[in-house]
């Protein structure tokens, strides 16, 4: 007879992930299971989802707690109700491969405890793995403490016999480290841990530690306090039990070295936590110290003797040592250290402004227009531009500095004002009196930051970092009320929203005339007798080489286009600034122009008769010109439904047709007057919604607000 496995799932507000979790359990190839779902007082719609499963599958049972009692309590409750021969835990935001259980059971033999593999999931594709139906590979892990220090009960089978024998239970007083109490008795006599390679558990790396943190994403000080609470409690209970005591002490020192010492870099944290940490250290047997290096031994000694001053000294030597070692190995780190320790202490220049656009790539966008206005009207200011290459041909007397060089840090440290259209480097710190004008770089179509469910992109820490960076912004520009509402929710922005239109769009009102257009076309060597189509698509979150470097494939039949409308039109190709791929347009000289490196897209808008885009914010700006727009959305379903999600109903609200093939583009271009008439009504509604704050005077209004008050 197959062994019955009780699966315990504790749930607290994870509705977003719960179906994927529970379905992965009910779909297990191993069928002899009982599923106990403990709903730990969720306030979202987790209960409804749980009910669907308990109704549909008789192996599912639920326990509903009316208030949140914590994961330790909830798991213990599950154990009490379990009738299986083995117990298995799953977290409700994770999921498992369909073979997770049968492989563990096959690997079990007469063992009382066996574990599988856990895989961190940063990208949806990571869960597409092939499991060989017939293989069960068992790995013997002899470094038992190394396994224990992960403190994981996930993807493991624990026999009921051993749970009863040692009365294994989780701590209930804390949120974190509740597993130590459960695992210590289990590990105390073990010299080997068995692990099955084909049993795979997927641990979701939660990407929103701000609104929806996982347990270990909580405040670092809380994590320390929780550990110490568990430690003190177990120490008191384990009197005389040498083996468990030893493991517990080893854990304290391990976490001290890997986590707590980093918290103690901050002197106020030392003041707040010293006594509690010292009291715990006092209980550690001195034998545990002997393998530590001199610095750590000094710290531990100061702690156990409750010598605050010597502890602070030891810690600062420790950190100084670590940082200098790192600094000597990296120029970047040394520069940052000089920024922090020396440049940040130089006086702040009340009349200095540093500008940056698209991470130093271009002289463009709203910072450019704000700068040019200020050069004219506020000449008493000192202007600095941050660029990747410092050879831009720009008006005025601005100093150009290389982004992230020592000179850059000097100016960032000493300028009162920062004006940028994107996020600033994470390690920049604001000083008292600093003013940050964040212009942002587009009206959003694609969902942003906290409005996105999942972030499958190059950087899994996106949400947390975005939150930290945006706390430094004092002013944020919204071009329309639609953006203003979105920025409040997507960025959690609650400082001053400037609602005057986009400085970068002023030019679309000031320079929309034939003189300007002729001048620009001549400058760019574009034949004056040809009309211009601008193709400006965005980037795809899941197609990248590395963060900031994205792939792009041109999905056009250029030859066909040239045949059909090459006499009348030329095409300007304009890739997004994240795209690293170079476009090959050999053979299309005189018809196709690559404008990807051109600084300011607004100048290209002005000379274009038709815009083709996809999901890029460019169409919001371009609509100020009231000229025709085609949406080349060949991958709409994937982009909208899997990658991002949109704020507007693209199929019904945008001011132009969605086209999916070269033929449809050709057809629309050849009949552009018909398209214009067809979309007139939609265009009017769209214009009112998006462009009504624009008047060609946004820059002036904004500069007066930001620079008047300070
Ligand atoms: N851009 C450009 N060329 C392109 C695409 C974009 O010059 N081919 C510029 C435009 O100024 C555009 C801005 O970069 O408005 C932002 O580009 P998006 O394609 O909209 O994408 P993203 O950088 O992700 O910003 O709120 C807006 C969003 O954050 C979008």
XYZ file of C-alpha atoms and ligand atoms in Angstrom:
740
model
C 0.000 0.000 0.000
C 1.296 3.480 -0.939
C 2.275 5.761 1.882
C -0.173 8.554 2.598
C 1.473 11.977 2.426
C -0.110 14.953 4.190
C 0.653 18.196 2.384
C 0.363 21.273 4.571
C -0.132 24.608 2.825
C -0.355 27.722 4.963
C -1.951 30.710 3.288
C -1.816 34.386 4.113
C -2.918 36.865 1.441
C -1.387 35.152 -1.539
C -4.461 35.034 -3.796
C -2.291 36.164 -6.694
C -0.233 32.952 -6.580
C -2.540 30.484 -4.869
C -4.135 28.790 -7.864
C -0.782 27.974 -9.383
C 0.291 26.530 -6.031
C -2.771 24.401 -5.344
C -3.093 23.152 -8.919
C 0.519 22.006 -8.848
C -0.360 19.968 -5.736
C -3.616 18.431 -6.950
C -1.889 17.528 -10.238
C 0.837 15.488 -8.544
C 1.636 12.208 -10.252
C 1.690 10.709 -6.743
C -1.968 10.396 -5.842
C -2.120 9.137 -2.264
C -2.156 12.549 -0.678
C -4.176 14.542 1.813
C -4.000 18.325 1.462
C -4.510 20.503 4.506
C -4.836 24.153 3.635
C -4.539 26.439 6.649
C -5.929 29.850 5.829
C -4.124 32.042 8.318
C -6.621 34.910 8.476
C -6.226 36.126 4.876
C -8.033 39.331 4.043
C -7.792 39.055 0.254
C -9.824 36.560 -1.769
C -7.646 33.568 -0.848
C -10.616 31.921 0.964
C -12.693 31.786 -2.210
C -9.871 30.155 -4.095
C -9.350 27.627 -1.296
C -13.044 26.799 -1.339
C -12.936 26.024 -5.050
C -10.270 23.412 -4.370
C -11.915 21.855 -1.319
C -15.162 21.533 -3.291
C -13.546 20.061 -6.387
C -11.042 17.646 -4.815
C -12.029 15.468 -1.841
C -8.373 15.193 -0.812
C -8.350 18.930 0.053
C -9.439 20.130 3.504
C -9.238 23.610 4.892
C -8.821 25.131 8.306
C -9.859 28.756 8.539
C -8.349 31.003 11.173
C -10.246 34.202 11.759
C -7.122 36.182 12.501
C -3.526 35.964 11.347
C -1.562 33.787 13.775
C 1.699 33.392 11.883
C 3.224 30.621 9.845
C 4.554 28.651 12.859
C 1.133 28.401 14.477
C -0.552 27.556 11.170
C 1.904 24.789 10.328
C 1.604 23.291 13.814
C -2.145 23.207 13.388
C -1.675 21.353 10.113
C 0.583 18.795 11.815
C -2.027 18.191 14.510
C -4.668 17.400 11.902
C -2.414 15.287 9.695
C -3.251 11.621 9.271
C -0.499 10.794 6.748
C 2.571 8.610 7.198
C 4.617 11.554 6.016
C 4.278 15.319 6.163
C 5.275 17.718 3.354
C 5.139 21.551 3.453
C 4.437 23.957 0.601
C 4.309 27.752 0.845
C 1.259 29.169 -0.832
C 3.187 31.498 -3.128
C 5.330 28.665 -4.497
C 4.524 25.639 -6.641
C 5.971 22.207 -7.358
C 6.825 20.083 -10.352
C 4.287 17.292 -10.959
C 6.920 14.711 -10.004
C 8.024 16.434 -6.794
C 6.295 13.932 -4.521
C 6.546 10.643 -6.385
C 10.288 11.107 -6.753
C 10.672 11.781 -3.036
C 8.577 8.738 -2.149
C 10.583 6.581 -4.553
C 13.835 7.790 -3.015
C 12.631 7.200 0.507
C 13.360 3.502 1.213
C 13.264 3.162 4.982
C 14.462 6.690 5.679
C 12.575 8.995 8.020
C 13.540 12.238 6.300
C 14.469 13.038 2.725
C 14.608 16.243 0.774
C 14.273 17.321 -2.868
C 15.672 20.339 -4.671
C 14.372 23.890 -4.511
C 14.834 26.176 -7.438
C 14.541 29.949 -7.209
C 12.196 31.300 -9.801
C 13.106 34.640 -11.309
C 11.660 34.019 -14.718
C 8.590 32.084 -15.742
C 10.623 29.966 -18.164
C 12.726 28.669 -15.256
C 9.905 26.274 -14.407
C 10.042 24.515 -17.793
C 12.254 21.619 -16.838
C 12.332 18.042 -18.039
C 12.122 15.327 -15.424
C 13.118 11.838 -16.452
C 10.164 9.556 -15.593
C 12.395 6.638 -14.708
C 15.300 8.234 -12.888
C 15.687 8.786 -9.162
C 19.113 10.167 -8.332
C 19.935 10.334 -4.645
C 22.652 12.655 -3.473
C 24.267 12.180 -0.068
C 25.133 15.436 1.602
C 27.702 15.043 4.331
C 28.045 18.663 5.353
C 24.941 18.571 7.476
C 25.301 22.043 8.969
C 25.467 23.552 5.492
C 22.048 22.074 4.762
C 20.658 23.067 8.138
C 21.712 26.701 7.773
C 19.194 27.123 4.924
C 16.531 26.432 7.566
C 14.129 25.050 5.028
C 11.374 22.539 5.600
C 10.189 22.874 2.009
C 10.221 20.006 -0.455
C 11.018 17.430 2.236
C 9.239 14.371 3.525
C 9.211 14.050 7.299
C 7.950 10.750 8.683
C 5.124 11.056 11.170
C 7.048 8.636 13.341
C 9.935 11.060 13.737
C 7.624 14.052 14.177
C 5.987 12.209 17.075
C 9.223 10.860 18.508
C 10.826 14.305 18.843
C 7.571 16.211 19.098
C 8.706 18.403 16.196
C 6.914 21.749 16.178
C 7.520 25.279 14.873
C 8.028 28.302 17.145
C 4.919 30.416 17.322
C 6.116 33.678 18.863
C 7.939 35.094 15.856
C 7.386 35.511 12.117
C 10.870 34.500 11.026
C 13.090 31.575 12.056
C 10.164 29.475 13.274
C 11.741 26.406 11.582
C 14.737 26.196 13.908
C 12.736 24.508 16.657
C 11.394 21.969 14.173
C 14.725 21.162 12.565
C 17.208 21.066 15.459
C 16.111 17.729 16.968
C 16.005 16.237 13.497
C 19.568 17.251 12.688
C 21.246 16.582 16.007
C 22.276 12.985 15.297
C 22.621 13.093 11.553
C 25.844 12.701 9.633
C 24.243 12.649 6.205
C 21.192 14.161 4.473
C 19.625 12.489 1.461
C 18.453 14.603 -1.445
C 16.573 13.549 -4.586
C 17.626 15.421 -7.700
C 14.435 14.877 -9.715
C 12.093 16.277 -7.076
C 11.824 19.999 -7.796
C 10.115 22.769 -5.831
C 9.867 26.287 -7.288
C 10.403 29.116 -4.844
C 9.031 32.361 -6.072
C 11.301 35.319 -5.491
C 8.744 37.908 -4.495
C 9.398 41.094 -6.352
C 7.365 43.496 -4.306
C 8.934 43.742 -0.876
C 7.259 47.127 -0.412
C 3.524 46.337 -0.649
C 3.675 42.584 -0.332
C 6.834 41.433 1.415
C 7.625 37.774 1.980
C 8.657 36.915 5.533
C 12.375 37.254 4.969
C 11.933 40.538 3.104
C 10.864 42.269 6.282
C 12.793 44.919 8.113
C 16.304 43.705 8.901
C 16.109 44.705 12.520
C 12.962 42.629 12.940
C 14.737 39.631 11.473
C 17.521 40.027 14.044
C 15.047 40.407 16.892
C 13.100 37.350 15.773
C 16.251 35.282 15.675
C 17.231 36.339 19.167
C 13.775 35.579 20.530
C 13.875 32.082 19.079
C 17.447 31.588 20.229
C 16.771 32.619 23.822
C 13.672 30.510 24.025
C 15.315 27.383 22.686
C 18.396 27.891 24.840
C 16.151 27.880 27.887
C 14.338 24.734 26.741
C 17.407 22.799 25.663
C 19.241 22.800 28.964
C 21.630 19.882 29.028
C 21.034 18.839 25.455
C 24.518 19.400 24.157
C 24.128 18.462 20.529
C 21.166 20.704 19.864
C 22.726 23.532 21.859
C 25.834 23.267 19.741
C 23.884 23.471 16.498
C 21.929 26.435 17.806
C 25.106 28.310 18.773
C 26.587 27.555 15.380
C 23.486 29.069 13.797
C 23.807 32.210 15.882
C 27.405 32.706 14.812
C 26.606 31.849 11.220
C 23.825 34.432 11.040
C 25.855 36.957 12.974
C 28.554 36.738 10.308
C 26.305 36.586 7.276
C 23.496 38.980 8.241
C 23.623 40.684 11.615
C 27.076 42.220 11.255
C 25.749 44.134 8.244
C 22.939 45.575 10.323
C 25.493 46.635 12.900
C 27.249 48.854 10.395
C 24.831 51.503 11.558
C 25.708 52.887 15.019
C 22.079 53.535 15.978
C 21.293 49.900 15.251
C 24.115 48.893 17.583
C 22.659 51.083 20.316
C 19.243 49.559 19.860
C 20.234 45.918 19.647
C 23.496 45.576 21.525
C 22.161 44.372 24.847
C 19.943 41.681 23.401
C 22.659 40.407 21.109
C 25.221 40.502 23.922
C 22.926 38.515 26.222
C 22.589 35.844 23.572
C 26.332 35.741 22.836
C 27.028 35.235 26.517
C 25.326 31.865 26.265
C 27.461 30.610 23.380
C 30.100 28.123 24.368
C 33.575 29.705 23.798
C 34.595 26.575 21.891
C 32.486 27.926 19.020
C 34.747 30.948 18.618
C 37.896 29.161 17.808
C 37.489 28.896 14.059
C 36.621 32.564 13.633
C 39.144 35.099 12.421
C 40.741 37.607 14.759
C 38.353 40.438 13.924
C 35.223 38.404 14.504
C 36.661 36.901 17.687
C 37.247 40.444 18.970
C 33.638 41.387 18.271
C 32.233 38.275 19.882
C 34.394 38.810 22.953
C 33.254 42.417 23.295
C 29.683 41.262 22.966
C 29.816 38.530 25.548
C 31.504 40.913 27.984
C 28.861 43.585 27.284
C 31.525 46.129 26.299
C 29.667 48.482 24.021
C 32.574 50.808 23.291
C 35.023 48.068 22.378
C 32.332 46.409 20.302
C 31.732 49.602 18.324
C 35.454 49.981 17.763
C 35.810 46.371 16.650
C 32.870 46.664 14.274
C 34.120 49.849 12.698
C 37.566 48.297 12.141
C 35.848 45.274 10.635
C 33.796 47.349 8.198
C 36.642 49.669 7.373
C 38.777 46.614 6.606
C 36.106 45.086 4.391
C 35.392 48.286 2.522
C 39.023 49.223 1.960
C 39.718 45.732 0.684
C 36.848 46.122 -1.765
C 37.921 49.650 -2.674
C 41.388 48.627 -3.606
C 40.022 45.944 -5.853
C 37.609 48.226 -7.676
C 37.934 51.739 -8.985
C 34.150 52.130 -9.005
C 33.911 51.355 -5.340
C 36.747 53.704 -4.496
C 35.005 56.515 -6.412
C 31.778 55.876 -4.528
C 33.622 55.882 -1.231
C 35.210 59.251 -2.041
C 31.744 60.508 -2.984
C 30.316 59.399 0.335
C 33.154 60.320 2.668
C 34.621 63.432 1.044
C 32.507 64.972 -1.734
C 29.240 64.783 0.165
C 30.828 66.966 2.829
C 31.735 69.809 0.444
C 29.428 72.841 0.566
C 26.221 72.658 -1.442
C 26.076 75.113 -4.339
C 22.637 76.751 -4.277
C 22.917 77.750 -7.918
C 24.149 74.556 -9.521
C 22.005 72.151 -11.548
C 22.972 68.740 -12.926
C 20.937 67.537 -15.916
C 20.662 64.044 -17.300
C 18.551 62.391 -19.939
C 18.131 58.668 -20.718
C 20.928 57.643 -18.356
C 23.454 59.898 -20.063
C 22.793 58.585 -23.561
C 21.127 61.628 -25.131
C 20.820 65.363 -25.108
C 17.059 65.186 -25.298
C 13.686 65.028 -23.635
C 12.379 67.403 -20.966
C 15.768 68.016 -19.259
C 17.056 69.429 -22.556
C 14.154 71.885 -22.858
C 14.356 72.912 -19.216
C 18.089 73.485 -19.641
C 17.685 75.584 -22.781
C 15.032 77.715 -21.137
C 17.217 78.260 -18.092
C 20.296 79.125 -20.131
C 18.242 81.941 -21.607
C 16.367 83.145 -18.550
C 18.473 82.111 -15.550
C 22.074 82.675 -16.711
C 23.293 83.117 -13.135
C 23.063 79.351 -12.570
C 25.923 76.902 -13.085
C 24.877 74.094 -15.444
C 26.310 70.593 -15.649
C 25.259 67.806 -18.039
C 25.925 64.161 -17.306
C 26.678 62.151 -20.471
C 28.221 58.800 -21.358
C 30.260 60.596 -24.023
C 31.189 64.161 -23.231
C 31.357 65.528 -26.772
C 27.761 66.641 -27.294
C 27.247 69.764 -29.307
C 24.953 71.731 -27.005
C 24.064 75.407 -26.661
C 25.025 77.414 -23.574
C 28.023 77.028 -21.324
C 27.209 73.793 -19.489
C 30.043 71.649 -18.253
C 29.814 68.105 -19.627
C 30.896 65.344 -17.242
C 31.208 61.634 -17.818
C 28.439 59.776 -16.023
C 29.662 57.974 -12.888
C 33.156 59.529 -13.073
C 34.714 61.321 -10.108
C 33.733 64.665 -11.686
C 30.137 63.445 -11.976
C 30.042 62.544 -8.298
C 31.611 65.860 -7.393
C 28.829 67.754 -9.173
C 26.067 65.462 -7.938
C 27.332 65.943 -4.392
C 27.580 69.710 -4.582
C 24.672 70.722 -6.850
C 21.494 71.761 -5.136
C 19.331 70.682 -8.108
C 19.134 67.447 -10.051
C 16.997 67.254 -13.184
C 16.632 63.818 -14.734
C 14.132 61.906 -16.847
C 14.906 58.459 -15.441
C 15.840 56.791 -12.211
C 19.110 57.843 -10.609
C 21.851 55.372 -9.546
C 20.843 53.560 -6.368
C 23.853 54.582 -4.345
C 23.299 58.339 -4.767
C 22.271 59.994 -1.560
C 20.428 63.239 -1.219
C 21.715 65.922 1.084
C 19.739 68.331 3.113
C 18.564 71.062 0.750
C 18.869 68.961 -2.419
C 15.985 69.271 -4.856
C 15.234 66.524 -7.351
C 13.060 67.341 -10.366
C 12.048 64.047 -11.966
C 10.656 64.770 -15.417
C 9.962 61.112 -16.306
C 10.048 60.075 -19.948
C 6.601 59.307 -21.232
C 2.895 58.987 -20.694
C 2.414 55.346 -19.753
C 0.592 52.772 -21.840
C 2.448 49.786 -20.392
C 1.825 49.084 -16.732
C 4.482 50.398 -14.438
C 6.126 49.232 -11.198
C 3.501 48.706 -8.482
C 0.721 48.309 -11.045
C 2.559 45.348 -12.580
C 1.732 41.933 -11.154
C 4.882 40.059 -11.876
C 8.136 41.368 -13.164
C 9.795 38.960 -15.540
C 12.678 41.124 -16.561
C 16.369 41.381 -16.227
C 16.221 42.748 -12.692
C 14.194 40.874 -10.073
C 14.733 43.672 -7.525
C 12.982 46.194 -9.777
C 10.097 47.097 -7.469
C 12.127 47.491 -4.317
C 14.793 49.557 -6.007
C 12.245 51.709 -7.776
C 10.622 52.457 -4.453
C 13.884 53.513 -2.835
C 14.877 55.655 -5.793
C 11.538 57.408 -6.139
C 11.544 58.416 -2.458
C 14.212 60.939 -3.436
C 12.071 62.763 -6.012
C 10.616 66.101 -4.902
C 8.813 67.023 -8.125
C 7.391 64.773 -10.797
C 6.022 65.989 -14.119
C 2.755 64.582 -15.448
C 1.804 65.610 -18.981
C -1.900 64.913 -18.449
C -4.324 63.956 -15.690
C -4.250 60.376 -16.939
C -0.484 60.184 -16.157
C -0.889 62.013 -12.896
C -3.322 59.394 -11.567
C -1.133 56.539 -12.743
C 2.072 57.928 -11.223
C 0.391 58.230 -7.858
C -0.460 54.547 -7.795
C 2.327 53.024 -9.881
C 5.152 54.950 -8.200
C 3.420 55.497 -4.848
C 4.420 59.118 -5.423
C 3.067 61.573 -2.872
C 5.196 64.691 -3.253
C 4.614 67.570 -5.702
C 3.073 66.562 -9.035
C 3.614 69.240 -11.691
C 0.571 69.286 -13.929
C 1.511 71.655 -16.728
C 2.208 69.433 -19.741
C 5.572 68.104 -20.927
C 8.509 70.463 -21.501
C 9.594 68.091 -24.269
C 6.340 68.703 -26.127
C 6.587 72.515 -26.220
C 8.577 72.264 -29.434
C 5.691 70.391 -31.100
C 3.641 73.564 -30.693
C 6.386 76.120 -31.283
C 8.108 74.538 -34.298
C 5.297 72.879 -36.202
C 5.845 74.921 -39.384
C 7.294 74.367 -42.834
C 10.416 76.498 -42.301
C 11.500 74.420 -39.351
C 10.647 71.160 -41.111
C 12.624 72.095 -44.239
C 15.582 73.142 -42.105
C 15.554 69.841 -40.184
C 15.142 67.654 -43.259
C 18.046 69.431 -44.915
C 20.192 68.985 -41.814
C 19.446 65.253 -41.792
C 19.924 64.804 -45.555
C 16.373 63.681 -46.100
C 15.018 64.452 -49.578
C 12.650 67.404 -49.394
C 10.329 65.920 -52.019
C 9.660 62.763 -49.989
C 7.186 62.258 -47.198
C 8.505 60.683 -44.006
C 7.369 57.637 -42.021
C 8.899 57.323 -38.560
C 9.031 53.795 -37.104
C 9.666 54.017 -33.333
C 8.904 50.799 -31.424
C 9.581 50.039 -27.776
C 11.585 47.226 -26.130
C 10.500 43.776 -24.895
C 11.067 42.936 -21.229
C 11.887 39.286 -21.889
C 14.312 39.689 -24.802
C 17.595 40.821 -23.342
C 21.313 40.091 -23.331
C 21.811 41.657 -19.896
C 20.078 44.420 -17.886
C 19.813 47.545 -20.051
C 20.822 45.696 -23.257
C 17.828 44.406 -25.181
C 17.356 42.548 -28.467
C 15.275 43.689 -31.403
C 14.350 42.045 -34.683
C 12.989 44.200 -37.441
C 9.797 42.499 -38.549
C 9.287 44.407 -41.801
C 9.517 43.380 -45.429
C 11.486 46.487 -46.416
C 11.786 45.394 -50.016
C 8.036 45.144 -50.446
C 7.536 48.505 -48.786
C 10.100 50.119 -51.035
C 8.364 48.668 -54.091
C 4.944 49.883 -52.986
C 5.630 53.354 -51.633
C 9.368 54.032 -52.051
C 8.631 56.710 -54.660
C 6.596 58.771 -52.230
C 8.037 58.009 -48.770
C 11.242 57.412 -46.856
C 11.375 55.500 -43.566
C 13.236 56.624 -40.450
C 14.030 53.735 -38.112
C 14.295 54.741 -34.529
C 15.068 52.023 -31.968
C 14.448 52.434 -28.259
C 17.515 53.490 -26.253
C 17.662 50.066 -24.553
C 18.128 48.215 -27.853
C 21.641 46.916 -28.325
C 21.162 45.174 -31.697
C 22.420 47.057 -34.746
C 19.959 47.181 -37.636
C 21.105 45.993 -41.007
C 19.727 48.314 -43.675
C 22.298 47.628 -46.380
C 20.757 47.957 -49.817
C 18.047 50.361 -48.700
C 20.115 53.563 -48.811
C 17.966 56.526 -49.793
C 14.808 54.758 -48.584
C 15.607 53.735 -45.010
C 17.492 55.957 -42.536
C 18.699 54.663 -39.186
C 18.018 57.398 -36.658
C 18.504 55.252 -33.563
C 21.495 57.270 -32.376
C 19.896 60.647 -33.053
C 19.571 62.665 -29.854
C 16.074 64.071 -29.784
C 13.095 62.159 -31.107
C 10.893 65.283 -30.934
C 12.808 66.682 -33.915
C 11.996 63.478 -35.812
C 8.312 63.762 -34.892
C 8.219 67.213 -36.422
C 9.528 66.073 -39.813
C 7.393 62.889 -39.991
C 4.092 62.610 -41.830
C 3.134 59.262 -40.345
C 4.228 57.540 -37.127
C 4.384 53.764 -36.855
C 4.883 52.502 -33.316
C 3.727 49.623 -31.106
C 3.412 50.011 -27.332
C 5.832 52.886 -26.923
C 4.765 56.073 -25.214
C 5.879 57.964 -28.351
C 2.337 57.985 -29.738
C 1.050 60.066 -26.832
C 3.536 62.823 -27.660
C 3.105 62.480 -31.409
C -0.656 62.905 -31.099
C 0.017 66.550 -30.188
C 0.754 66.996 -33.891
C -2.607 65.429 -34.823
C -0.881 63.466 -37.602
C -1.706 59.828 -38.495
C -0.427 56.959 -36.337
C -0.313 53.229 -37.162
C 0.191 50.628 -34.434
C 2.343 47.737 -35.639
C 1.349 45.269 -32.952
C 2.401 41.896 -34.337
C 2.953 40.517 -30.807
C 0.027 42.222 -29.050
C -1.281 39.198 -27.140
C 2.071 38.290 -25.703
C 3.068 41.856 -24.887
C -0.224 42.869 -23.321
C -1.257 39.659 -21.624
C 2.032 38.151 -20.520
C 4.633 40.843 -20.259
C 3.043 44.056 -19.080
C -0.652 44.746 -19.237
C -1.886 48.146 -20.423
C -3.632 51.107 -18.839
C -5.883 51.662 -21.837
C -7.864 49.417 -24.088
C -5.478 49.514 -27.031
C -7.942 47.884 -29.411
C -10.567 50.567 -28.874
C -9.007 53.751 -27.563
C -5.862 54.543 -29.538
C -6.081 57.091 -32.367
C -5.118 54.761 -35.228
C -5.430 51.226 -36.580
C -3.674 48.160 -35.158
C -1.835 46.465 -38.038
C -0.158 43.066 -37.890
C 1.618 42.487 -41.229
C 3.689 44.344 -43.815
C 0.719 44.131 -46.212
C -1.565 45.827 -43.713
C 1.008 48.585 -43.206
C 1.306 49.114 -46.960
C -2.450 49.211 -47.307
C -2.809 51.794 -44.534
C 0.014 53.985 -45.889
C -1.406 53.952 -49.422
C -4.813 54.896 -48.024
C -3.680 57.216 -45.283
C -6.349 59.855 -45.979
C -9.043 57.245 -45.537
C -7.443 56.123 -42.248
C -7.359 59.735 -41.055
C -11.060 60.208 -41.707
C -11.940 56.868 -40.164
C -10.072 57.688 -36.938
C -11.000 61.359 -36.678
C -13.512 60.968 -33.891
C -11.291 58.683 -31.823
C -8.366 61.030 -32.386
C -10.380 63.986 -31.049
C -11.353 62.143 -27.890
C -7.798 60.938 -27.409
C -6.362 64.414 -27.977
C -8.659 65.897 -25.344
C -7.667 63.272 -22.833
C -3.909 63.380 -23.426
C -2.966 66.756 -24.847
C -5.253 69.272 -23.187
C -2.600 70.571 -20.763
C -0.120 71.243 -23.552
C 0.243 74.780 -24.856
C 3.910 75.160 -25.719
C 4.507 76.759 -22.320
C 5.078 73.776 -20.029
C 8.796 74.463 -19.589
C 8.291 78.033 -18.483
C 5.548 77.133 -16.007
C 7.552 74.315 -14.481
C 10.819 76.205 -14.184
C 9.023 79.049 -12.444
C 7.516 76.665 -9.917
C 10.612 74.648 -9.132
C 13.232 77.364 -9.137
C 11.105 80.116 -7.600
C 10.612 78.502 -4.235
C 14.181 77.694 -3.541
N 11.924 56.646 -27.295
C 12.674 56.926 -28.408
N 12.688 56.025 -29.428
C 11.962 54.878 -29.377
C 11.198 54.603 -28.257
C 11.207 55.516 -27.218
O 13.338 57.975 -28.468
N 12.000 54.005 -30.395
C 11.893 57.655 -26.194
C 10.639 58.500 -26.251
O 10.909 59.776 -25.740
C 9.689 57.748 -25.345
C 10.641 57.312 -24.265
O 11.843 56.993 -24.938
O 8.645 58.550 -24.893
C 10.142 56.121 -23.482
O 10.048 55.012 -24.312
P 8.916 53.880 -24.232
O 9.011 53.113 -25.500
O 7.607 54.443 -23.897
O 9.415 52.891 -23.115
P 10.012 53.019 -21.659
O 11.419 53.556 -21.720
O 9.813 51.694 -21.071
O 9.139 54.082 -20.925
O 5.839 56.106 -18.601
C 6.499 55.762 -19.757
C 7.153 54.439 -19.597
O 8.025 54.411 -18.575
C 7.757 53.899 -20.817
